[in-house]
Short mmCIF file of C-alpha atoms in Angstrom, two decimals:
data_model
loop_
_atom_site.label_atom_id
_atom_site.label_comp_id
_atom_site.label_asym_id
_atom_site.label_seq_id
_atom_site.Cartn_x
_atom_site.Cartn_y
_atom_site.Cartn_z
CA UNK A 1 0.00 0.00 0.00
CA UNK A 2 1.50 3.36 -0.92
CA UNK A 3 1.45 6.33 1.40
CA UNK A 4 -1.43 8.20 -0.26
CA UNK A 5 -3.60 5.09 -0.18
CA UNK A 6 -2.66 4.41 3.46
CA UNK A 7 -3.50 7.96 4.53
CA UNK A 8 -6.83 7.75 2.75
CA UNK A 9 -7.64 4.54 4.61
CA UNK A 10 -6.40 6.04 7.89
CA UNK A 11 -8.89 8.90 7.57
CA UNK A 12 -11.66 6.42 6.76
CA UNK A 13 -10.87 4.24 9.78
CA UNK A 14 -10.85 7.23 12.12
CA UNK A 15 -14.18 8.42 10.78
CA UNK A 16 -15.59 4.98 11.50
CA UNK A 17 -14.00 4.80 14.97
CA UNK A 18 -12.48 8.07 16.25
CA UNK A 19 -11.26 6.31 19.41
CA UNK A 20 -8.52 4.21 17.87
CA UNK A 21 -5.14 4.77 19.53
CA UNK A 22 -1.96 5.20 17.51
CA UNK A 23 -0.96 1.77 18.75
CA UNK A 24 -4.17 0.20 17.47
CA UNK A 25 -3.76 1.99 14.14
CA UNK A 26 -0.20 0.74 13.86
CA UNK A 27 -1.48 -2.83 14.32
CA UNK A 28 -4.24 -2.36 11.77
CA UNK A 29 -1.91 -1.01 9.09
CA UNK A 30 1.07 -3.12 10.18
CA UNK A 31 3.36 -0.11 10.29
CA UNK A 32 5.27 1.60 13.11
CA UNK A 33 3.59 3.95 15.59
CA UNK A 34 6.06 6.58 14.45
CA UNK A 35 4.70 6.38 10.89
CA UNK A 36 1.13 6.67 12.17
CA UNK A 37 2.11 9.83 14.06
CA UNK A 38 3.72 11.32 10.97
CA UNK A 39 0.63 10.47 8.93
CA UNK A 40 -1.59 12.18 11.51
CA UNK A 41 0.66 15.24 11.51
CA UNK A 42 0.56 15.51 7.73
CA UNK A 43 -3.21 15.04 7.72
CA UNK A 44 -3.76 17.51 10.59
CA UNK A 45 -5.48 14.89 12.78
CA UNK A 46 -4.87 15.56 16.50
CA UNK A 47 -3.82 12.78 18.87
CA UNK A 48 -6.51 10.65 20.53
CA UNK A 49 -6.51 12.59 23.80
CA UNK A 50 -7.12 15.86 21.96
CA UNK A 51 -9.78 14.33 19.74
CA UNK A 52 -11.61 12.97 22.78
CA UNK A 53 -11.24 16.20 24.74
CA UNK A 54 -12.73 18.40 22.08
CA UNK A 55 -15.59 15.95 21.53
CA UNK A 56 -16.21 15.70 25.29
CA UNK A 57 -16.40 19.46 25.75
CA UNK A 58 -19.18 19.71 23.22
CA UNK A 59 -21.11 16.75 24.64
CA UNK A 60 -21.33 16.97 28.38
CA UNK A 61 -23.11 20.31 28.58
CA UNK A 62 -26.03 18.96 26.59
CA UNK A 63 -26.97 16.32 29.15
CA UNK A 64 -30.11 17.13 31.17
CA UNK A 65 -30.88 13.98 33.11
CA UNK A 66 -27.56 13.54 34.91
CA UNK A 67 -25.02 15.80 36.59
CA UNK A 68 -21.55 15.81 35.07
CA UNK A 69 -20.16 13.89 38.03
CA UNK A 70 -22.83 11.22 37.64
CA UNK A 71 -21.83 10.20 34.12
CA UNK A 72 -19.77 7.01 34.00
CA UNK A 73 -16.95 6.98 31.45
CA UNK A 74 -16.10 9.87 29.17
CA UNK A 75 -18.91 11.21 27.05
CA UNK A 76 -17.57 12.02 23.60
CA UNK A 77 -20.67 12.47 21.47
CA UNK A 78 -24.17 13.59 22.36
CA UNK A 79 -27.13 14.09 20.05
CA UNK A 80 -29.63 14.60 22.84
CA UNK A 81 -32.73 12.48 22.41
CA UNK A 82 -31.10 10.54 19.57
CA UNK A 83 -27.68 8.98 20.15
CA UNK A 84 -24.54 9.20 22.28
CA UNK A 85 -21.09 7.70 22.64
CA UNK A 86 -18.92 7.28 25.71
CA UNK A 87 -15.60 5.58 26.33
CA UNK A 88 -14.27 3.87 29.43
CA UNK A 89 -10.79 2.56 30.14
CA UNK A 90 -11.05 -0.56 32.29
CA UNK A 91 -8.52 -0.98 35.11
CA UNK A 92 -7.50 -3.83 37.41
CA UNK A 93 -9.84 -2.46 40.08
CA UNK A 94 -12.81 -3.23 37.79
CA UNK A 95 -11.86 -6.88 37.31
CA UNK A 96 -12.12 -10.12 39.24
CA UNK A 97 -8.76 -10.85 40.84
CA UNK A 98 -8.79 -14.49 39.78
CA UNK A 99 -9.32 -14.00 36.07
CA UNK A 100 -8.69 -10.29 35.26
CA UNK A 101 -12.12 -10.38 33.60
CA UNK A 102 -13.93 -7.08 34.10
CA UNK A 103 -16.99 -7.49 36.35
CA UNK A 104 -20.23 -7.32 34.44
CA UNK A 105 -21.71 -4.62 36.59
CA UNK A 106 -19.06 -2.09 35.54
CA UNK A 107 -19.95 -2.70 31.91
CA UNK A 108 -23.65 -2.55 32.75
CA UNK A 109 -23.14 0.73 34.63
CA UNK A 110 -21.48 2.36 31.62
CA UNK A 111 -24.41 1.28 29.44
CA UNK A 112 -27.07 2.35 31.94
CA UNK A 113 -25.47 5.74 32.52
CA UNK A 114 -25.30 6.41 28.77
CA UNK A 115 -28.91 5.25 28.26
CA UNK A 116 -30.04 7.79 30.87
CA UNK A 117 -27.77 10.58 29.60
CA UNK A 118 -29.13 10.41 26.06
CA UNK A 119 -32.72 11.04 27.17
CA UNK A 120 -33.97 14.58 26.59
CA UNK A 121 -35.67 14.98 30.00
CA UNK A 122 -34.81 16.26 33.47
CA UNK A 123 -35.30 12.89 35.18
CA UNK A 124 -35.10 9.47 33.52
CA UNK A 125 -35.14 6.08 35.21
CA UNK A 126 -34.59 2.58 33.90
CA UNK A 127 -37.74 0.45 33.90
CA UNK A 128 -36.61 -2.67 32.11
CA UNK A 129 -33.30 -3.87 30.68
CA UNK A 130 -32.46 -6.93 28.59
CA UNK A 131 -28.74 -7.34 28.35
CA UNK A 132 -26.22 -9.72 26.92
CA UNK A 133 -22.52 -10.04 27.63
CA UNK A 134 -21.06 -11.43 24.43
CA UNK A 135 -17.38 -11.77 25.24
CA UNK A 136 -15.30 -11.41 28.40
CA UNK A 137 -13.57 -8.02 28.73
CA UNK A 138 -10.11 -7.99 30.32
CA UNK A 139 -8.77 -5.19 32.48
CA UNK A 140 -6.88 -2.69 30.37
CA UNK A 141 -9.25 -2.96 27.44
CA UNK A 142 -11.04 0.19 26.32
CA UNK A 143 -14.82 0.11 26.02
CA UNK A 144 -16.63 2.24 23.45
CA UNK A 145 -20.36 2.45 24.19
CA UNK A 146 -22.93 3.72 21.67
CA UNK A 147 -26.50 4.44 22.69
CA UNK A 148 -29.34 4.99 20.29
CA UNK A 149 -32.90 6.04 21.10
CA UNK A 150 -34.86 3.58 18.98
CA UNK A 151 -38.29 4.97 19.69
CA UNK A 152 -40.40 6.98 22.08
CA UNK A 153 -43.84 5.91 23.18
CA UNK A 154 -46.13 8.62 24.51
CA UNK A 155 -44.63 11.52 26.41
CA UNK A 156 -42.48 9.60 28.82
CA UNK A 157 -41.35 6.18 27.57
CA UNK A 158 -38.10 5.63 25.65
CA UNK A 159 -36.52 2.55 24.08
CA UNK A 160 -32.73 2.81 24.02
CA UNK A 161 -30.22 0.31 22.64
CA UNK A 162 -26.66 0.35 23.89
CA UNK A 163 -23.84 -1.56 22.22
CA UNK A 164 -20.36 -1.74 23.67
CA UNK A 165 -17.29 -2.68 21.66
CA UNK A 166 -13.66 -3.43 22.36
CA UNK A 167 -11.84 -2.39 19.18
CA UNK A 168 -14.25 -3.58 16.51
CA UNK A 169 -15.68 -6.46 18.51
CA UNK A 170 -19.04 -6.25 20.24
CA UNK A 171 -18.76 -7.36 23.88
CA UNK A 172 -22.13 -6.23 25.26
CA UNK A 173 -25.54 -5.18 24.06
CA UNK A 174 -28.47 -3.95 26.09
CA UNK A 175 -32.04 -2.87 25.38
CA UNK A 176 -33.34 -0.42 27.93
CA UNK A 177 -36.82 0.93 28.47
CA UNK A 178 -36.71 4.22 30.35
CA UNK A 179 -39.38 6.36 31.89
CA UNK A 180 -39.01 10.10 32.26
CA UNK A 181 -40.51 11.89 35.24
CA UNK A 182 -40.97 15.34 36.51
CA UNK A 183 -39.63 15.41 40.08
CA UNK A 184 -43.14 15.40 41.56
CA UNK A 185 -44.15 12.22 39.79
CA UNK A 186 -41.13 10.22 40.82
CA UNK A 187 -42.87 8.69 43.84
CA UNK A 188 -44.96 6.57 41.53
CA UNK A 189 -44.71 3.06 40.22
CA UNK A 190 -42.66 2.30 37.10
CA UNK A 191 -44.94 0.55 34.68
CA UNK B 1 -53.68 -7.68 70.91
CA UNK B 2 -52.34 -9.01 74.21
CA UNK B 3 -48.66 -9.45 74.92
CA UNK B 4 -48.50 -13.21 74.33
CA UNK B 5 -50.27 -12.88 70.99
CA UNK B 6 -48.00 -9.97 69.98
CA UNK B 7 -44.84 -11.89 70.87
CA UNK B 8 -46.08 -14.87 68.87
CA UNK B 9 -46.63 -12.65 65.85
CA UNK B 10 -43.27 -10.95 66.40
CA UNK B 11 -41.48 -14.29 66.16
CA UNK B 12 -43.46 -15.16 63.03
CA UNK B 13 -42.61 -11.84 61.34
CA UNK B 14 -38.91 -12.25 62.08
CA UNK B 15 -38.90 -15.78 60.68
CA UNK B 16 -40.45 -14.42 57.52
CA UNK B 17 -38.05 -11.45 57.36
CA UNK B 18 -35.08 -11.61 59.75
CA UNK B 19 -33.89 -8.20 58.60
CA UNK B 20 -36.64 -6.07 60.10
CA UNK B 21 -35.28 -3.32 62.36
CA UNK B 22 -36.80 -2.55 65.74
CA UNK B 23 -38.14 0.64 64.19
CA UNK B 24 -39.86 -1.23 61.39
CA UNK B 25 -41.30 -3.72 63.90
CA UNK B 26 -42.60 -0.88 66.03
CA UNK B 27 -44.41 0.50 62.96
CA UNK B 28 -45.85 -2.89 62.06
CA UNK B 29 -47.23 -3.54 65.56
CA UNK B 30 -48.00 0.13 66.29
CA UNK B 31 -46.16 0.00 69.61
CA UNK B 32 -43.06 1.80 70.91
CA UNK B 33 -39.52 0.73 69.97
CA UNK B 34 -38.91 0.29 73.72
CA UNK B 35 -41.65 -2.36 73.88
CA UNK B 36 -40.19 -4.16 70.86
CA UNK B 37 -36.80 -4.25 72.62
CA UNK B 38 -38.33 -5.66 75.78
CA UNK B 39 -40.20 -8.28 73.74
CA UNK B 40 -36.96 -9.31 72.02
CA UNK B 41 -35.15 -9.52 75.37
CA UNK B 42 -37.87 -11.74 76.82
CA UNK B 43 -37.87 -13.92 73.71
CA UNK B 44 -34.07 -14.12 73.57
CA UNK B 45 -33.92 -12.64 70.04
CA UNK B 46 -30.70 -10.66 69.48
CA UNK B 47 -30.75 -7.22 67.89
CA UNK B 48 -30.63 -6.89 64.11
CA UNK B 49 -26.88 -6.23 63.94
CA UNK B 50 -26.15 -9.39 65.92
CA UNK B 51 -28.62 -11.46 63.91
CA UNK B 52 -27.01 -10.31 60.66
CA UNK B 53 -23.48 -10.81 61.97
CA UNK B 54 -24.00 -14.40 62.99
CA UNK B 55 -25.75 -15.19 59.70
CA UNK B 56 -22.97 -13.48 57.73
CA UNK B 57 -20.19 -15.43 59.44
CA UNK B 58 -21.73 -18.69 58.36
CA UNK B 59 -22.36 -17.55 54.80
CA UNK B 60 -19.34 -15.83 53.38
CA UNK B 61 -16.88 -18.70 53.74
CA UNK B 62 -19.04 -20.89 51.50
CA UNK B 63 -18.66 -18.67 48.44
CA UNK B 64 -16.31 -20.04 45.76
CA UNK B 65 -16.77 -17.76 42.76
CA UNK B 66 -15.99 -14.42 44.43
CA UNK B 67 -13.49 -13.15 46.98
CA UNK B 68 -14.95 -11.74 50.19
CA UNK B 69 -14.03 -8.21 49.16
CA UNK B 70 -15.81 -8.65 45.81
CA UNK B 71 -19.23 -9.35 47.30
CA UNK B 72 -21.53 -6.33 47.20
CA UNK B 73 -23.75 -5.88 50.23
CA UNK B 74 -23.73 -8.15 53.28
CA UNK B 75 -24.26 -11.81 52.59
CA UNK B 76 -26.49 -13.26 55.29
CA UNK B 77 -27.56 -16.63 53.94
CA UNK B 78 -25.85 -19.01 51.54
CA UNK B 79 -27.04 -22.40 50.37
CA UNK B 80 -24.35 -22.80 47.72
CA UNK B 81 -25.76 -23.83 44.37
CA UNK B 82 -29.33 -23.23 45.60
CA UNK B 83 -30.17 -19.88 47.18
CA UNK B 84 -28.67 -16.86 48.92
CA UNK B 85 -29.66 -13.64 50.64
CA UNK B 86 -27.78 -10.38 50.96
CA UNK B 87 -28.68 -6.98 52.36
CA UNK B 88 -27.51 -3.53 51.35
CA UNK B 89 -28.12 -0.20 53.07
CA UNK B 90 -28.45 2.51 50.43
CA UNK B 91 -26.78 5.86 51.14
CA UNK B 92 -26.92 9.32 49.58
CA UNK B 93 -23.80 8.51 47.58
CA UNK B 94 -25.77 5.81 45.71
CA UNK B 95 -28.54 8.18 44.65
CA UNK B 96 -29.12 10.84 42.03
CA UNK B 97 -28.65 14.24 43.63
CA UNK B 98 -31.78 15.68 42.04
CA UNK B 99 -34.27 13.09 43.21
CA UNK B 100 -32.58 11.02 45.97
CA UNK B 101 -33.61 7.98 43.89
CA UNK B 102 -30.95 5.25 44.09
CA UNK B 103 -29.23 4.73 40.73
CA UNK B 104 -30.28 1.53 39.02
CA UNK B 105 -26.78 0.24 38.56
CA UNK B 106 -26.21 -0.01 42.32
CA UNK B 107 -29.31 -2.20 42.62
CA UNK B 108 -28.23 -4.19 39.57
CA UNK B 109 -24.74 -4.67 41.03
CA UNK B 110 -26.16 -6.12 44.25
CA UNK B 111 -28.25 -8.56 42.22
CA UNK B 112 -25.42 -9.52 39.87
CA UNK B 113 -22.95 -10.06 42.69
CA UNK B 114 -25.42 -12.33 44.52
CA UNK B 115 -26.23 -14.27 41.33
CA UNK B 116 -22.51 -15.00 40.89
CA UNK B 117 -21.88 -15.77 44.57
CA UNK B 118 -24.61 -18.42 44.71
CA UNK B 119 -23.02 -20.48 41.91
CA UNK B 120 -21.11 -23.55 43.06
CA UNK B 121 -18.09 -23.02 40.76
CA UNK B 122 -14.70 -21.32 40.85
CA UNK B 123 -15.50 -18.86 38.06
CA UNK B 124 -18.96 -17.71 36.97
CA UNK B 125 -19.82 -14.97 34.51
CA UNK B 126 -23.11 -13.39 33.53
CA UNK B 127 -24.18 -14.22 29.98
CA UNK B 128 -27.65 -12.71 29.81
CA UNK B 129 -29.81 -10.71 32.21
CA UNK B 130 -33.42 -9.60 31.97
CA UNK B 131 -34.19 -7.12 34.67
CA UNK B 132 -37.05 -4.97 35.85
CA UNK B 133 -37.02 -2.06 38.25
CA UNK B 134 -40.49 -2.08 39.77
CA UNK B 135 -40.43 0.89 42.13
CA UNK B 136 -37.96 3.71 42.77
CA UNK B 137 -35.70 3.13 45.78
CA UNK B 138 -34.78 6.17 47.88
CA UNK B 139 -31.43 6.63 49.62
CA UNK B 140 -31.62 5.32 53.17
CA UNK B 141 -33.84 2.38 52.25
CA UNK B 142 -32.53 -1.10 52.99
CA UNK B 143 -32.46 -3.62 50.15
CA UNK B 144 -32.92 -7.33 50.82
CA UNK B 145 -31.87 -9.44 47.82
CA UNK B 146 -32.78 -13.10 47.43
CA UNK B 147 -31.22 -15.24 44.73
CA UNK B 148 -32.47 -18.66 43.71
CA UNK B 149 -30.85 -21.07 41.27
CA UNK B 150 -33.86 -22.08 39.20
CA UNK B 151 -32.14 -24.67 37.05
CA UNK B 152 -28.84 -25.83 35.68
CA UNK B 153 -28.36 -26.86 32.07
CA UNK B 154 -25.43 -29.11 31.26
CA UNK B 155 -22.27 -28.76 33.29
CA UNK B 156 -21.82 -25.02 33.05
CA UNK B 157 -25.05 -23.07 32.55
CA UNK B 158 -27.16 -21.72 35.41
CA UNK B 159 -30.47 -19.85 35.55
CA UNK B 160 -30.70 -17.61 38.62
CA UNK B 161 -33.57 -15.36 39.69
CA UNK B 162 -32.90 -12.45 41.99
CA UNK B 163 -35.65 -10.51 43.71
CA UNK B 164 -34.96 -7.40 45.76
CA UNK B 165 -37.36 -6.00 48.32
CA UNK B 166 -37.63 -2.87 50.46
CA UNK B 167 -39.56 -3.99 53.53
CA UNK B 168 -42.15 -6.31 52.03
CA UNK B 169 -42.33 -4.56 48.66
CA UNK B 170 -40.57 -5.89 45.60
CA UNK B 171 -38.52 -3.15 43.91
CA UNK B 172 -36.45 -5.18 41.44
CA UNK B 173 -36.39 -8.58 39.81
CA UNK B 174 -33.80 -10.05 37.51
CA UNK B 175 -33.35 -13.30 35.61
CA UNK B 176 -29.70 -14.11 35.01
CA UNK B 177 -28.12 -16.78 32.88
CA UNK B 178 -24.59 -17.55 34.04
CA UNK B 179 -21.81 -19.61 32.60
CA UNK B 180 -19.15 -21.24 34.74
CA UNK B 181 -15.60 -21.59 33.48
CA UNK B 182 -12.37 -23.11 34.46
CA UNK B 183 -9.74 -20.34 34.22
CA UNK B 184 -8.31 -21.75 30.99
CA UNK B 185 -11.62 -21.62 29.19
CA UNK B 186 -12.39 -18.02 30.04
CA UNK B 187 -10.94 -16.66 26.81
CA UNK B 188 -13.90 -18.07 24.94
CA UNK B 189 -17.15 -16.65 23.73
CA UNK B 190 -20.19 -16.59 26.00
CA UNK B 191 -23.00 -18.35 24.19
#
């Protein structure tokens, strides 16, 4: 592959998944990290941390249903009421000691938090969730979660799908039904 | 209700739910907390903290799939491979600031942890979970989670139901499918 072709593909890959590290890109293209960095420089693509930071700044202020400190992971894209993306770097503290497999509830929490954040309402609670863990996640792996509001029923009921990937592989998917409340209503039963 | 009748009912209520506080009992019987304490003394029933402690000591050593420090909540009953009970006192830190409603993922984590703990295997992972939050839980409320292994399929697949109550009211139920692994196998896909 010549350089022009490689740089074209590099841009395409980063449009598809903006959260690829230089290391991951170097594996994908089977070239050195140094070459990836030079390619990014020539193409004017900032490093991952900068890409995430600028995306995060635009995203977090849009959220209505959660406080900033209540969001799990780093929110990097937010089309309120439609879709959202967050990323989460798993650490040893999130994993079972015996196996280094990340505990399910940390993955679930990332998904649940994103499902709530994407809702365009002041208060949103989970009513029902159907979830599937598709592959074990090991500590150190980076989770990229994408939430999509599939449909809204009535004024207050939302169907949200969340898929979580490690690199390009899906490790978790969840279907959530959420109910939005005004604060006064929140005493009531979740139907 | 005379004293003998009340004490008989008190014993019955505590057999049904050993995690009732003196305050809750005083509400149930519409008598003072002081009277409840005297009744317990006469009946030789220790206070809640002591009841929980002695149940917990017998339970935690039976668990194979989790380390003590990995169990969420306080495990108070454990029939390994069959059923288990844990309790969890919710605090402000577990709740949304706006509404004081406990975040779903804390309730989920209690359920997931108990579903894993009850499995009679060295390593157990969640494959699928179908969950329902039935009523909002407010910070300060005490959760009592009961897990039951409903059936086992083959050598390695377990169906576990977890129900969580606040006092006598069900606030959450979850159906979990778990897969047990030996450590070597845990690289594989969860089917």
